[in-house]
Coordinates of C-alpha atoms in Angstrom, one line a residue:
P1 CA 2.8 0.7 -6.5
A2 CA -0.7 0.7 -5.1
E3 CA -0.7 -1.9 -2.4
P4 CA 1.9 -4.1 -0.8
R5 CA 1.6 -7.8 -1.8
R6 CA 1.3 -10.8 0.4
A7 CA 4.3 -13.0 0.8
V8 CA 4.1 -16.6 -0.6
P9 CA 4.4 -18.9 2.4
P10 CA 7.8 -20.6 2.5
G11 CA 6.4 -24.1 2.2
R12 CA 4.3 -23.4 -0.9
S13 CA 5.3 -25.4 -4.0
R14 CA 6.8 -23.9 -7.1
A15 CA 3.9 -25.1 -9.2
R16 CA 1.5 -23.2 -7.0
S17 CA 3.6 -20.1 -6.9
R18 CA 3.9 -20.2 -10.7
G19 CA 0.1 -19.9 -10.9
A20 CA 0.4 -16.6 -9.0
A21 CA 3.3 -15.4 -11.0
G22 CA 1.6 -12.1 -11.7
A23 CA 1.2 -11.4 -8.0
A24 CA 4.8 -12.3 -7.4
L25 CA 6.0 -9.3 -9.3
L26 CA 6.0 -5.8 -7.8
P27 CA 3.4 -3.4 -9.3
S28 CA 6.3 -1.2 -10.4
M29 CA 7.9 -4.1 -12.2
L30 CA 4.6 -4.8 -14.0
M31 CA 4.5 -1.2 -15.1
F32 CA 8.0 -1.4 -16.3
G33 CA 7.2 -4.6 -18.2
V34 CA 4.6 -2.6 -20.1
I35 CA 7.1 0.1 -20.9
L36 CA 9.6 -2.5 -22.1
A37 CA 7.0 -4.3 -24.3
S38 CA 5.7 -1.0 -25.8
S39 CA 8.9 0.8 -26.5
G40 CA 11.5 -1.9 -26.9
L41 CA 13.6 -0.1 -24.2
L42 CA 15.3 -3.2 -23.0
L43 CA 16.4 -4.1 -26.5
M44 CA 17.8 -0.6 -27.0
I45 CA 19.8 -0.9 -23.8
E46 CA 21.3 -4.3 -24.8
R47 CA 22.3 -2.8 -28.2
G48 CA 23.5 0.5 -26.8
I49 CA 20.9 2.4 -28.9
L50 CA 19.7 5.7 -27.7
A51 CA 16.3 6.3 -29.4
Q52 CA 15.5 9.8 -28.1
V53 CA 17.2 13.1 -27.4
G54 CA 16.9 14.3 -23.8
P55 CA 18.4 16.7 -21.3
P56 CA 22.1 16.3 -20.2
P57 CA 23.0 13.5 -17.9
L58 CA 21.9 13.9 -14.2
H59 CA 25.2 12.5 -12.9
P60 CA 28.4 14.5 -13.4
P61 CA 31.4 12.9 -15.1
A62 CA 33.9 11.0 -12.9
G63 CA 37.0 12.7 -14.3
P64 CA 38.2 15.6 -16.5
S65 CA 38.2 15.4 -20.2
R66 CA 41.5 15.4 -22.2
R67 CA 43.2 18.6 -22.8
D68 CA 42.8 18.5 -26.5
G69 CA 39.0 18.6 -26.0
R70 CA 38.5 15.1 -27.3
D71 CA 37.2 12.4 -25.1
S72 CA 38.9 9.0 -25.1
P73 CA 36.8 5.9 -26.2
A74 CA 36.6 4.8 -22.5
E75 CA 35.2 8.3 -21.5
L76 CA 32.7 8.3 -24.3
E77 CA 31.6 4.8 -23.4
L78 CA 31.1 5.9 -19.8
E79 CA 29.1 8.9 -20.9
V80 CA 26.8 6.7 -23.0
L81 CA 26.4 4.3 -20.0
R82 CA 25.4 7.2 -17.7
D83 CA 23.2 8.7 -20.3
T84 CA 21.4 5.4 -20.8
R85 CA 20.9 5.0 -17.1
N86 CA 19.5 8.5 -16.8
R87 CA 17.1 8.0 -19.7
T88 CA 15.8 4.7 -18.4
I89 CA 15.3 6.0 -14.9
R90 CA 13.4 9.0 -16.3
A91 CA 11.3 6.7 -18.5
L92 CA 10.2 4.6 -15.5
C93 CA 10.0 7.2 -12.8
G94 CA 8.1 9.6 -15.0
Q95 CA 5.1 7.3 -15.0
R96 CA 2.1 8.6 -13.1
S97 CA 1.8 5.5 -11.0
M98 CA 5.4 5.6 -9.7
P99 CA 6.3 7.1 -6.3
R100 CA 7.7 10.6 -6.3
S101 CA 9.0 10.5 -2.7
V102 CA 9.6 7.9 0.0
W103 CA 6.3 9.0 1.6
E104 CA 4.4 7.7 -1.3
L105 CA 5.8 4.2 -0.8
P106 CA 3.9 1.5 1.0
P107 CA 5.1 1.2 4.6
G108 CA 7.2 -1.9 4.0
Q109 CA 9.0 -0.5 1.0
R110 CA 9.6 2.8 2.8
R111 CA 11.1 1.0 5.8
T112 CA 13.5 -0.9 3.6
V113 CA 14.9 2.1 1.8
L114 CA 15.2 4.2 4.9
R115 CA 17.1 1.6 6.8
H116 CA 19.5 1.3 3.8
L117 CA 20.2 5.0 3.6
L118 CA 23.3 5.9 5.7
V119 CA 23.7 9.5 6.9
S120 CA 26.7 11.8 7.2
D121 CA 25.5 15.1 8.7
K122 CA 29.1 16.4 8.9
Y123 CA 29.6 16.0 5.1
R124 CA 25.9 16.3 4.2
F125 CA 25.4 13.1 2.2
L126 CA 23.2 10.1 2.1
Y127 CA 24.6 6.7 0.9
C128 CA 22.2 3.9 0.0
Y129 CA 24.2 0.8 0.8
V130 CA 23.7 -2.4 -1.3
P131 CA 25.2 -5.6 0.1
K132 CA 27.7 -7.3 -2.2
V133 CA 28.6 -3.9 -3.9
A134 CA 31.5 -2.9 -1.7
C135 CA 29.2 -1.6 1.1
S136 CA 31.5 -2.8 3.9
N137 CA 34.3 -0.5 2.6
W138 CA 31.9 2.4 2.3
K139 CA 30.8 1.8 5.9
R140 CA 34.4 1.9 6.9
I141 CA 34.7 5.3 5.2
L142 CA 31.7 6.7 7.0
K143 CA 33.1 5.6 10.3
V144 CA 36.4 7.3 9.6
L145 CA 34.7 10.5 8.5
D146 CA 32.7 10.4 11.7
G147 CA 35.8 9.8 13.8
A148 CA 34.6 6.4 15.1
L149 CA 37.4 4.6 13.2
E150 CA 41.0 5.7 12.9
S151 CA 41.7 4.3 9.4
V152 CA 39.9 2.4 6.6
D153 CA 42.8 -0.1 6.9
V154 CA 42.0 -1.1 10.5
Q155 CA 41.8 -4.9 10.6
G156 CA 38.9 -6.8 12.2
K157 CA 35.4 -7.9 11.5
M158 CA 33.2 -5.2 10.2
D159 CA 30.3 -4.1 12.5
H160 CA 27.5 -3.2 10.2
K161 CA 25.4 -1.4 12.8
S162 CA 27.4 0.4 15.4
D163 CA 28.7 3.9 14.8
L164 CA 26.5 4.4 11.8
V165 CA 23.5 6.7 11.4
F166 CA 20.5 5.4 9.5
L167 CA 18.0 7.7 8.0
G168 CA 15.2 5.4 9.2
D169 CA 16.0 6.3 12.8
M170 CA 15.2 9.9 12.3
K171 CA 12.0 11.9 12.6
P172 CA 9.9 12.5 9.4
E173 CA 10.9 16.2 9.2
E174 CA 14.5 15.3 9.6
I175 CA 14.2 12.6 6.9
S176 CA 12.6 15.0 4.5
Y177 CA 15.2 17.7 5.0
R178 CA 18.1 15.4 4.3
L179 CA 16.5 13.9 1.3
K180 CA 16.0 17.3 -0.1
H181 CA 19.3 19.0 0.7
Y182 CA 21.9 16.3 1.0
Y183 CA 24.1 14.8 -1.8
K184 CA 22.7 11.2 -2.5
F185 CA 24.6 8.4 -4.1
I186 CA 24.4 4.7 -4.7
F187 CA 26.7 2.0 -6.1
V188 CA 25.3 -0.8 -8.4
R189 CA 26.6 -4.1 -9.8
N190 CA 25.7 -6.6 -12.5
P191 CA 22.7 -8.4 -11.0
M192 CA 23.8 -11.9 -11.8
E193 CA 27.3 -11.3 -10.7
R194 CA 26.0 -9.9 -7.4
L195 CA 23.8 -13.0 -6.9
L196 CA 26.7 -15.3 -7.6
S197 CA 28.9 -13.3 -5.1
A198 CA 26.2 -13.6 -2.4
Y199 CA 25.8 -17.3 -3.1
R200 CA 29.6 -18.1 -2.9
N201 CA 30.1 -16.0 0.2
K202 CA 27.0 -16.8 2.3
F203 CA 26.7 -20.5 1.5
G204 CA 30.4 -21.2 1.1
E205 CA 31.8 -19.3 4.1
I206 CA 29.2 -18.1 6.5
K207 CA 27.8 -20.8 8.9
E208 CA 24.9 -18.6 10.1
Y209 CA 23.6 -18.4 6.5
Q210 CA 24.1 -22.1 5.9
Q211 CA 22.0 -22.9 9.0
K212 CA 19.3 -20.2 8.5
Y213 CA 18.8 -20.5 4.7
G214 CA 20.9 -23.4 3.4
V215 CA 19.3 -26.1 5.4
E216 CA 15.8 -25.0 4.3
I217 CA 16.8 -24.6 0.6
V218 CA 18.2 -28.1 0.4
R219 CA 15.2 -29.6 2.3
R220 CA 12.8 -27.8 -0.1
Y221 CA 14.5 -28.6 -3.4
R222 CA 16.4 -31.8 -3.0
K223 CA 15.1 -35.3 -2.5
N224 CA 16.4 -36.8 0.7
G225 CA 18.0 -33.5 1.6
G226 CA 17.0 -33.5 5.2
N227 CA 20.5 -34.4 6.5
S228 CA 22.3 -31.4 4.8
A229 CA 24.1 -28.9 7.0
G230 CA 23.3 -26.2 4.5
D231 CA 26.9 -25.9 3.3
D232 CA 26.3 -27.8 0.0
V233 CA 23.6 -25.7 -1.6
T234 CA 24.0 -25.7 -5.4
F235 CA 23.7 -22.6 -7.5
S236 CA 20.6 -24.0 -9.2
E237 CA 18.9 -24.6 -5.8
F238 CA 19.7 -21.1 -4.8
L239 CA 18.1 -19.7 -7.9
R240 CA 15.0 -21.9 -7.5
Y241 CA 14.7 -20.5 -3.9
L242 CA 15.0 -16.9 -5.3
L243 CA 12.4 -17.7 -7.9
D244 CA 9.9 -18.8 -5.2
E245 CA 10.7 -15.9 -2.8
D246 CA 8.6 -12.8 -2.4
V247 CA 10.8 -9.9 -3.5
E248 CA 10.0 -7.6 -0.6
R249 CA 10.7 -10.4 1.9
M250 CA 14.1 -11.3 0.5
N251 CA 17.3 -11.1 2.5
E252 CA 19.1 -7.8 1.6
H253 CA 22.1 -9.7 0.1
W254 CA 19.9 -10.9 -2.8
M255 CA 17.1 -8.4 -2.8
P256 CA 17.0 -6.4 -6.0
I257 CA 18.8 -3.0 -5.8
Y258 CA 15.6 -1.3 -7.0
N259 CA 13.8 -2.5 -3.9
L260 CA 16.6 -1.7 -1.6
C261 CA 17.2 1.9 -2.7
Q262 CA 14.0 2.9 -4.6
P263 CA 15.6 5.2 -7.3
C264 CA 12.2 6.7 -8.2
A265 CA 11.3 7.7 -4.7
V266 CA 14.9 8.9 -4.0
R267 CA 16.5 11.1 -6.6
Y268 CA 20.2 10.1 -6.5
D269 CA 22.8 12.6 -7.6
F270 CA 25.3 10.0 -8.5
I271 CA 25.2 6.3 -9.5
G272 CA 28.5 4.6 -9.2
S273 CA 29.3 1.1 -10.4
Y274 CA 31.2 -1.8 -9.0
E275 CA 33.0 -2.1 -12.4
R276 CA 34.5 1.4 -11.9
L277 CA 34.7 1.2 -8.2
H278 CA 37.8 3.2 -7.3
A279 CA 37.3 5.9 -10.0
D280 CA 33.7 6.4 -9.0
A281 CA 34.5 6.2 -5.3
N282 CA 37.2 8.9 -5.7
H283 CA 34.7 11.1 -7.5
V284 CA 32.3 10.8 -4.6
L285 CA 35.0 11.5 -2.0
E286 CA 36.1 14.5 -4.0
H287 CA 32.6 15.8 -4.3
I288 CA 31.9 15.6 -0.5
Q289 CA 35.3 17.2 0.1
S290 CA 36.5 14.4 2.4
P291 CA 39.9 14.8 4.0
S292 CA 42.8 13.9 1.7
F293 CA 43.9 11.0 4.0
V294 CA 40.5 9.3 3.4
R295 CA 40.7 6.9 0.5
F296 CA 38.7 4.0 -0.7
P297 CA 40.3 0.8 0.7
E298 CA 42.1 -1.6 -1.5
R299 CA 40.7 -5.1 -1.9
Q300 CA 41.7 -7.5 0.8
A301 CA 44.2 -10.2 -0.2
W302 CA 41.8 -13.0 0.9
Y303 CA 39.0 -11.7 -1.2
K304 CA 38.1 -13.9 -4.2
P305 CA 36.2 -11.7 -6.8
V306 CA 33.7 -13.1 -9.2
T307 CA 35.3 -13.0 -12.6
A308 CA 33.6 -13.0 -16.0
E309 CA 34.9 -16.6 -16.5
T310 CA 33.5 -17.7 -13.1
L311 CA 30.1 -16.2 -13.9
H312 CA 30.2 -17.7 -17.4
Y313 CA 30.9 -21.2 -15.8
Y314 CA 28.0 -21.0 -13.3
L315 CA 25.4 -19.6 -15.8
C316 CA 26.3 -22.1 -18.5
N317 CA 26.0 -25.0 -16.0
T318 CA 22.5 -23.9 -14.9
Q319 CA 19.3 -24.7 -16.7
R320 CA 18.5 -21.9 -19.1
R321 CA 14.8 -22.0 -18.2
L322 CA 15.6 -21.4 -14.6
I323 CA 17.6 -18.2 -15.4
K324 CA 15.0 -16.9 -17.8
E325 CA 12.3 -17.4 -15.3
L326 CA 14.3 -15.5 -12.7
L327 CA 15.1 -12.5 -14.8
P328 CA 11.8 -10.7 -14.3
K329 CA 12.5 -10.3 -10.6
Y330 CA 15.7 -8.5 -11.4
I331 CA 14.7 -6.8 -14.7
L332 CA 14.7 -3.3 -13.2
D333 CA 18.3 -3.7 -12.0
F334 CA 19.3 -4.8 -15.5
S335 CA 17.4 -2.1 -17.3
L336 CA 17.7 0.9 -15.0
F337 CA 21.4 0.5 -14.5
A338 CA 22.1 -0.6 -18.1
Y339 CA 23.5 -4.1 -17.6
P340 CA 23.2 -6.6 -20.5
L341 CA 21.1 -9.6 -19.9
P342 CA 23.2 -12.8 -19.3
N343 CA 24.2 -14.5 -22.5
I344 CA 23.3 -18.2 -22.0
T345 CA 23.0 -19.2 -25.6
S346 CA 24.4 -22.6 -26.6
E347 CA 26.9 -21.0 -28.9
F348 CA 28.3 -18.7 -26.1
C349 CA 28.4 -21.6 -23.6
R350 CA 30.3 -23.8 -26.0
Q351 CA 33.1 -21.3 -26.0

């Protein structure tokens, strides 16, 4: 990206912001749009087609192969997924205009990624945390590894700041050393599922978010919505808000993963996924040689996950035009991490 963009003022109307749609996309997203249009890369990802032969995957397999030398269908599918991710990341990040390091990023983008990279000097790794992708449990693990927490099962509200080391708090030479020599990993999730999880959690349960964001969203997009306490935001209103927001100024819970973790500027050694959370987490823990008593926490009993059926329901009860207009803001997350675009056809929704 050449220059940081100006944010669209919160009160500006959707119609006016549509007129500046080009400016609302990151330069890197525009570049990737060119790549998609010219090579049909997005279509290949959706259909699982690999159109070129490249070097072996960047990321190691999460588990051993079968003893008979043949991989199971699940293992083969996983290898295809990882290979697809690696190829698309290389296709995007190999462009001349893309950043090769965090120092080539505009200041705002650099601050964002550095404050999302957590450091373990003892185990020599960097973890880019992504809200709504099990980051609270990873933070628990970091605290246990550092001795600040006795066990990952300790009950109580998670403190997302104390007893954690952020790469952005270090000196430039310290940052560069760790980026070069430490093991780096990230966990990703289906973009629409992540957005729905953020919506249900923040506007359905967290009063602070209802007051800070919900009240403004309802006031902006609903007639006579001035009396709302912010706890009745609809999913459509939330998506309209995201559509009008400047990507780089978004709250981290719905900012695209690409913007949070900058996979072109930071070369990650492993990309885990929410869909294979425990298997991929165990792979990371084994790689960093964590103590045997440190394990990835089990899901809390009170937690209500977003199921495929729940996502299906919300998407099919939202205007298709709204979802299609929103996709460009998250297209890098879909494409780089090989997630299919949401199926919102009439036939699918009738099921």
